[in-house]
Amino acid sequence: MAASVAAAARRLRRAIRRSLAWRGPSHRLLSSEPPAAKASAVRAAFLNFFRDRHGHRLVPSASVRPRGDPSLLFVNAGMNQFKPIFLGTVDPRSEMAGFRRVANSQKCVRAGGRHNDLEDVGRDLSHHTFFEMLGNWAFGGEYFKEEACSMAWELLTQVYGIPTERLWVSYFDGDPKAGLEPDLETRDIWLSLGVPATRVLSFGPQENFWEMGNTGPCGPCTEIHYDLAGGVGAPQLVELWNLVFMQHNREADGSLQPLPQWHVDTGMGLERLVAVLQGKHSTYDTDLFSPLLHAIQQGCRAPPYLGRVGVADEGRTDTAYRVVADHIRTLSVCISDGVFPGMSGPPLVLRRILRRAVRFSMEILKAPPGFLGSLVPVVVETLGDAYPELQRNSAQISNLVLEDEAAFLASLERGRRIIDRTLRTLGPSDMFPAEVAWSLSLSGDLGLPLDMVELMLEEKGVQLDSTGLERLAQEAAQHQARQAEPVQKQGLWLDVHALGELQRQGVPPTDSSPKYNYSLRPNGSYEFGTCEAQVLQLYTEDGTAVASVGKGQRCGLLLDKTNFYAEQGGQASDRGYLVRVGQEDVLFPVARAQVCGGFILHESVAPECLQIGDQVQLHVDKAWRLACMAKHTATHLLNWALRQTLGPGTEQQGSHLNPEQLRLDVTTQTALTPEQLRAVENTVQEAVQQDKPVYMEEVPLALTAQVPGLRCLDEVYPDPVRVVSVGVPVAHALDPASQAALQTSVELCCGTHLLRTGAVGDLVIIGDRQLSKGTTRLLAITGEQAQQARELGQNLAQEVKAATERLSQGSRDVAEALRLSKDIGRLIEAVETSVMPQWQRRELLATLKMLQRRANTAIRKLQMGQAAKKTQELLERHSKGPLIVDTVSAESLSVLVKVVRQLCEQAPSTSVLLLSPQSMGKVLCACQVAQGAMPTFTAEAWALAVCSHMGGKAWGSRVVAQGTGSTTDLEAALSTARAYALSQL
């Protein structure tokens, strides 16, 4: 095997040009030089090297969608999928538990969250939102620093053929504040491998100490850098490879403790490595990107890509090339892994990436419609062999990109016209109005991110009213926070006088039937119809009826009809925008709609004048509406599943839903058990997986009066009334002889619903509590959120199992038992606060509380045994007398007090004071005074005298006291204790 690997290495080296000096602005290889190795060969060489020469197991890349890790929007490092190993929570029955040395190429996305490169992409030659991280790992001490450094050096210099004189290394210089010594071991390893001391650099924790997060495994790292200058002038170093040696754990209190098992975690960006091996000035000049750049030029008929940045990039053409090339890779990879553009979390970030790419391609590169989707096959061609899911899902990726691109092109063009039109009304020094910028982003149809609006204005040299924008953002955030509970009637509202005036004028109630005008396309997406209406009345913020409103005025609009769902029946109001017919580039954002005595009032801030009689066209926020529809249908399924599980006596008491979650209040005889909660979820899941049709129909109220099983609330219903039936046509469901309403969900409901149950995706009950005796409130989530909650629950279950096994193995000493108790306490907090299945939360909490009791019992037993042992040692050391003053090792004040108590029990006439030195000069103190020595001699005064001498404090009673202090001279403290006691006896 060694011979074959050596031969492969020689072939690869022949394919890589040996001289890596840059060749000037063009950065092209000379004709006499051998062709550079392709990126696919570089990736394969890495994996083959670790598999064939060093016995590593090759594992596939994880999905870029984090599983069970709410701290991440996307997988952003190769180590993410191995967190269970680092944290010690890996399921011992799993395949991962057997990993010892592994290697892979991991798909990574850095956009949004803590690591966010999105806004830098395009502006320089190195940033990417998607990249590949080559890595090798050694778990549980399989190998450590010497082997890791040797392997890295061997690969870079012998296989890839990088000249050793171009490589520099850095190591950890220590951190005195944290008590960490310099990593001289790593320094010496590099020196032994032949790296000159002048190219071995040391840095502090900011550069060479890697941490997973605020808590968790961490350790010193060593980095390998490449010198772009090649010995000409001052070195120009870029990081190639980071080797992390996980040997510490950052505790919740910020302290560092050694890990029970050490690990090696390395990461090297493929794009940068390929740039070095291909002698390119930029990662965008490598064959990872050149096919895309060529396709962009061909598809847009744009000038060729020249790699310019900054002011040299006239027209920002090259910036657009880089943005489009990077973003289409990110989009393709994310969609292939099941992350689709959406309205919150990772989907929202992906939506921003797609729309940013569309804007750059259209406005700068003049791309034709549908262009972005045409690049997907190029991405599949370059990355599909390494990541087969791209090949499997290529059609879906193209369709999604094309669909969202088409929708956004229209929105982007409208947004540009609105900006241009607004700018024509501004003076030279005027700021761009915050209300207009906000209106561009408020609607999900336009969906222009605010940072994109700011960038568009920045390009035109116009400053945005950021103060006004911040105010609007705060108002929106407050409104979103209120969505968790039913919105109270406040602000714009029609009082009894306004309603009476409308009735006197003979104004008919608002026709809201267009809100049900939507359909399901063959591809599974929904199409929502628009609605044209007439302005019947306008109201100011204080409720005064007016004939017109002016620019910037908050107002209420009363229309003859609307397709907006006004908040009622527990469903949150729609939001969106309206435009005047014939003037589609002026958007009137609609923040919400409310029902006032049959009239629907639309709340808006007018961007310009609007008056009674104007004809308008309404557009609902499709993503918002669809999320509400999914939650509402899920609420019906949940209500039905509760009856199926708990019996027909279970009645709905109320509900509320918004795009984020749903809440259902039901009558129950007792609190639901974990088994019942799980059974309810399973029943809902079955209906969702069957993708049943949802039938909706208006019928005379009288037809619903005698239907067995029909769900309705104790409230006044309209006549005719709308019936929603899952899986069974309404006519059949309402037939008393069919008994269908006993077998499925049939309810009276005016809300908007899905047309098939499959779009619910999943449902997880994440909370339940008793509002009052006999009434339970359930909180639930659906879709992607629900799947993430399940994954997190499984991860926490694995951690609980690991804690159970640790407890079963027993603790060697008090310190180990205390650590386990603290870990269980932290785990209890995590389970209590995480978004996860409620049935699982309650099961895990029951287990954890039992474990905590067992752990505390074990601690007490160990402490008592430790105290008894130390008591005997002290009694043997001291003859019987009125006083014992000594030092003893103790894990805690609790143990020290126990030793003092046991001594006094066995020598009742003796007064005892013990000191226990701890780390960092800290000293614990405990004492007890014999009954016969009081009242002139008290324990509290004794402890105070000694602890004050040590600069500390004391507390207690006349009989028993304790305290703490700090000193390096224990003998002086003991002398103080003896002298004080003798003066009182």
Tab-separated table of N, CA and C in Angstrom, residues 389-446:
chain	number	residue	atom	x	y	z
A	389	GLU	N	-25.512	14.315	-3.605
A	389	GLU	CA	-26.853	14.860	-3.400
A	389	GLU	C	-27.141	16.012	-4.355
A	390	LEU	N	-26.100	16.682	-4.827
A	390	LEU	CA	-26.289	17.728	-5.834
A	390	LEU	C	-26.802	17.132	-7.143
A	391	GLN	N	-26.277	15.998	-7.503
A	391	GLN	CA	-26.732	15.338	-8.727
A	391	GLN	C	-28.152	14.829	-8.575
A	392	ARG	N	-28.466	14.259	-7.425
A	392	ARG	CA	-29.804	13.705	-7.207
A	392	ARG	C	-30.881	14.787	-7.220
A	393	ASN	N	-30.533	15.963	-6.726
A	393	ASN	CA	-31.535	17.014	-6.556
A	393	ASN	C	-31.367	18.169	-7.534
A	394	SER	N	-30.644	17.964	-8.620
A	394	SER	CA	-30.325	19.082	-9.512
A	394	SER	C	-31.580	19.720	-10.097
A	395	ALA	N	-32.565	18.910	-10.470
A	395	ALA	CA	-33.786	19.470	-11.057
A	395	ALA	C	-34.538	20.320	-10.041
A	396	GLN	N	-34.639	19.823	-8.818
A	396	GLN	CA	-35.331	20.580	-7.772
A	396	GLN	C	-34.609	21.891	-7.490
A	397	ILE	N	-33.277	21.852	-7.451
A	397	ILE	CA	-32.501	23.071	-7.201
A	397	ILE	C	-32.783	24.100	-8.293
A	398	SER	N	-32.703	23.664	-9.538
A	398	SER	CA	-32.924	24.588	-10.663
A	398	SER	C	-34.317	25.198	-10.605
A	399	ASN	N	-35.321	24.357	-10.330
A	399	ASN	CA	-36.695	24.857	-10.315
A	399	ASN	C	-36.907	25.882	-9.204
A	400	LEU	N	-36.376	25.597	-8.022
A	400	LEU	CA	-36.549	26.531	-6.914
A	400	LEU	C	-35.845	27.856	-7.179
A	401	VAL	N	-34.649	27.773	-7.722
A	401	VAL	CA	-33.916	28.999	-8.022
A	401	VAL	C	-34.636	29.803	-9.095
A	402	LEU	N	-35.094	29.120	-10.129
A	402	LEU	CA	-35.795	29.809	-11.212
A	402	LEU	C	-37.080	30.472	-10.703
A	403	GLU	N	-37.812	29.763	-9.858
A	403	GLU	CA	-39.086	30.284	-9.360
A	403	GLU	C	-38.872	31.517	-8.503
A	404	ASP	N	-37.940	31.436	-7.566
A	404	ASP	CA	-37.703	32.575	-6.676
A	404	ASP	C	-37.042	33.724	-7.433
A	405	GLU	N	-36.213	33.383	-8.418
A	405	GLU	CA	-35.571	34.418	-9.220
A	405	GLU	C	-36.617	35.217	-9.999
A	406	ALA	N	-37.576	34.515	-10.584
A	406	ALA	CA	-38.616	35.200	-11.362
A	406	ALA	C	-39.444	36.116	-10.478
A	407	ALA	N	-39.780	35.632	-9.289
A	407	ALA	CA	-40.576	36.451	-8.372
A	407	ALA	C	-39.797	37.684	-7.923
A	408	PHE	N	-38.524	37.498	-7.686
A	408	PHE	CA	-37.739	38.609	-7.149
A	408	PHE	C	-37.389	39.640	-8.211
A	409	LEU	N	-37.220	39.200	-9.455
A	409	LEU	CA	-36.888	40.155	-10.514
A	409	LEU	C	-37.958	41.240	-10.621
A	410	ALA	N	-39.212	40.806	-10.549
A	410	ALA	CA	-40.295	41.782	-10.619
A	410	ALA	C	-40.275	42.690	-9.400
A	411	SER	N	-40.044	42.098	-8.224
A	411	SER	CA	-40.004	42.888	-6.998
A	411	SER	C	-38.826	43.853	-7.004
A	412	LEU	N	-37.688	43.393	-7.492
A	412	LEU	CA	-36.493	44.227	-7.517
A	412	LEU	C	-36.670	45.413	-8.458
A	413	GLU	N	-37.274	45.163	-9.601
A	413	GLU	CA	-37.504	46.246	-10.550
A	413	GLU	C	-38.459	47.282	-9.961
A	414	ARG	N	-39.479	46.787	-9.282
A	414	ARG	CA	-40.410	47.714	-8.651
A	414	ARG	C	-39.721	48.503	-7.547
A	415	GLY	N	-38.882	47.838	-6.763
A	415	GLY	CA	-38.151	48.539	-5.707
A	415	GLY	C	-37.229	49.609	-6.261
A	416	ARG	N	-36.563	49.296	-7.382
A	416	ARG	CA	-35.678	50.287	-7.994
A	416	ARG	C	-36.456	51.511	-8.464
A	417	ARG	N	-37.631	51.280	-9.056
A	417	ARG	CA	-38.437	52.405	-9.530
A	417	ARG	C	-38.922	53.260	-8.357
A	418	ILE	N	-39.264	52.596	-7.265
A	418	ILE	CA	-39.720	53.344	-6.089
A	418	ILE	C	-38.599	54.217	-5.550
A	419	ILE	N	-37.385	53.657	-5.504
A	419	ILE	CA	-36.236	54.430	-5.017
A	419	ILE	C	-35.963	55.611	-5.947
A	420	ASP	N	-35.918	55.347	-7.243
A	420	ASP	CA	-35.657	56.439	-8.202
A	420	ASP	C	-36.729	57.520	-8.109
A	421	ARG	N	-37.970	57.111	-8.016
A	421	ARG	CA	-39.062	58.077	-7.945
A	421	ARG	C	-38.967	58.909	-6.675
A	422	THR	N	-38.608	58.258	-5.567
A	422	THR	CA	-38.479	58.982	-4.301
A	422	THR	C	-37.317	59.959	-4.357
A	423	LEU	N	-36.216	59.537	-4.971
A	423	LEU	CA	-35.037	60.402	-5.048
A	423	LEU	C	-35.332	61.679	-5.834
A	424	ARG	N	-36.213	61.599	-6.822
A	424	ARG	CA	-36.532	62.790	-7.612
A	424	ARG	C	-37.270	63.853	-6.806
A	425	THR	N	-37.872	63.419	-5.683
A	425	THR	CA	-38.604	64.365	-4.836
A	425	THR	C	-37.739	64.942	-3.727
A	426	LEU	N	-36.497	64.436	-3.578
A	426	LEU	CA	-35.636	64.875	-2.476
A	426	LEU	C	-34.720	66.007	-2.916
A	427	GLY	N	-34.356	66.835	-1.934
A	427	GLY	CA	-33.371	67.866	-2.178
A	427	GLY	C	-31.967	67.296	-2.111
A	428	PRO	N	-30.946	68.097	-2.449
A	428	PRO	CA	-29.562	67.593	-2.479
A	428	PRO	C	-29.087	67.041	-1.138
A	429	SER	N	-29.542	67.626	-0.036
A	429	SER	CA	-29.062	67.201	1.280
A	429	SER	C	-30.088	66.388	2.057
A	430	ASP	N	-31.208	66.041	1.438
A	430	ASP	CA	-32.249	65.281	2.140
A	430	ASP	C	-31.840	63.818	2.297
A	431	MET	N	-32.249	63.247	3.420
A	431	MET	CA	-32.039	61.824	3.632
A	431	MET	C	-33.207	61.043	3.038
A	432	PHE	N	-32.920	59.804	2.662
A	432	PHE	CA	-33.965	58.954	2.099
A	432	PHE	C	-34.939	58.583	3.207
A	433	PRO	N	-36.259	58.740	2.981
A	433	PRO	CA	-37.238	58.516	4.052
A	433	PRO	C	-37.222	57.077	4.550
A	434	ALA	N	-37.226	56.924	5.879
A	434	ALA	CA	-37.215	55.596	6.477
A	434	ALA	C	-38.487	54.829	6.127
A	435	GLU	N	-39.608	55.544	6.042
A	435	GLU	CA	-40.874	54.870	5.767
A	435	GLU	C	-40.874	54.195	4.403
A	436	VAL	N	-40.255	54.852	3.418
A	436	VAL	CA	-40.204	54.250	2.083
A	436	VAL	C	-39.309	53.014	2.094
A	437	ALA	N	-38.145	53.143	2.738
A	437	ALA	CA	-37.234	51.995	2.821
A	437	ALA	C	-37.904	50.834	3.540
A	438	TRP	N	-38.633	51.154	4.601
A	438	TRP	CA	-39.295	50.102	5.371
A	438	TRP	C	-40.403	49.445	4.541
A	439	SER	N	-41.100	50.249	3.740
A	439	SER	CA	-42.182	49.685	2.926
A	439	SER	C	-41.633	48.708	1.897
A	440	LEU	N	-40.407	48.938	1.447
A	440	LEU	CA	-39.803	48.018	0.493
A	440	LEU	C	-39.534	46.662	1.120
A	441	SER	N	-39.285	46.636	2.416
A	441	SER	CA	-38.912	45.384	3.065
A	441	SER	C	-40.061	44.759	3.837
A	442	LEU	N	-41.082	45.527	4.156
A	442	LEU	CA	-42.150	45.015	5.008
A	442	LEU	C	-42.917	43.904	4.321
A	443	SER	N	-43.123	44.009	3.018
A	443	SER	CA	-43.904	43.005	2.297
A	443	SER	C	-43.041	41.811	1.953
A	444	GLY	N	-43.591	40.631	2.162
A	444	GLY	CA	-42.874	39.427	1.770
A	444	GLY	C	-42.799	39.271	0.270
A	445	ASP	N	-43.693	39.938	-0.479
A	445	ASP	CA	-43.651	39.837	-1.935
A	445	ASP	C	-42.438	40.560	-2.498
A	446	LEU	N	-42.178	41.773	-2.013
A	446	LEU	CA	-40.986	42.470	-2.475
A	446	LEU	C	-39.748	41.877	-1.822
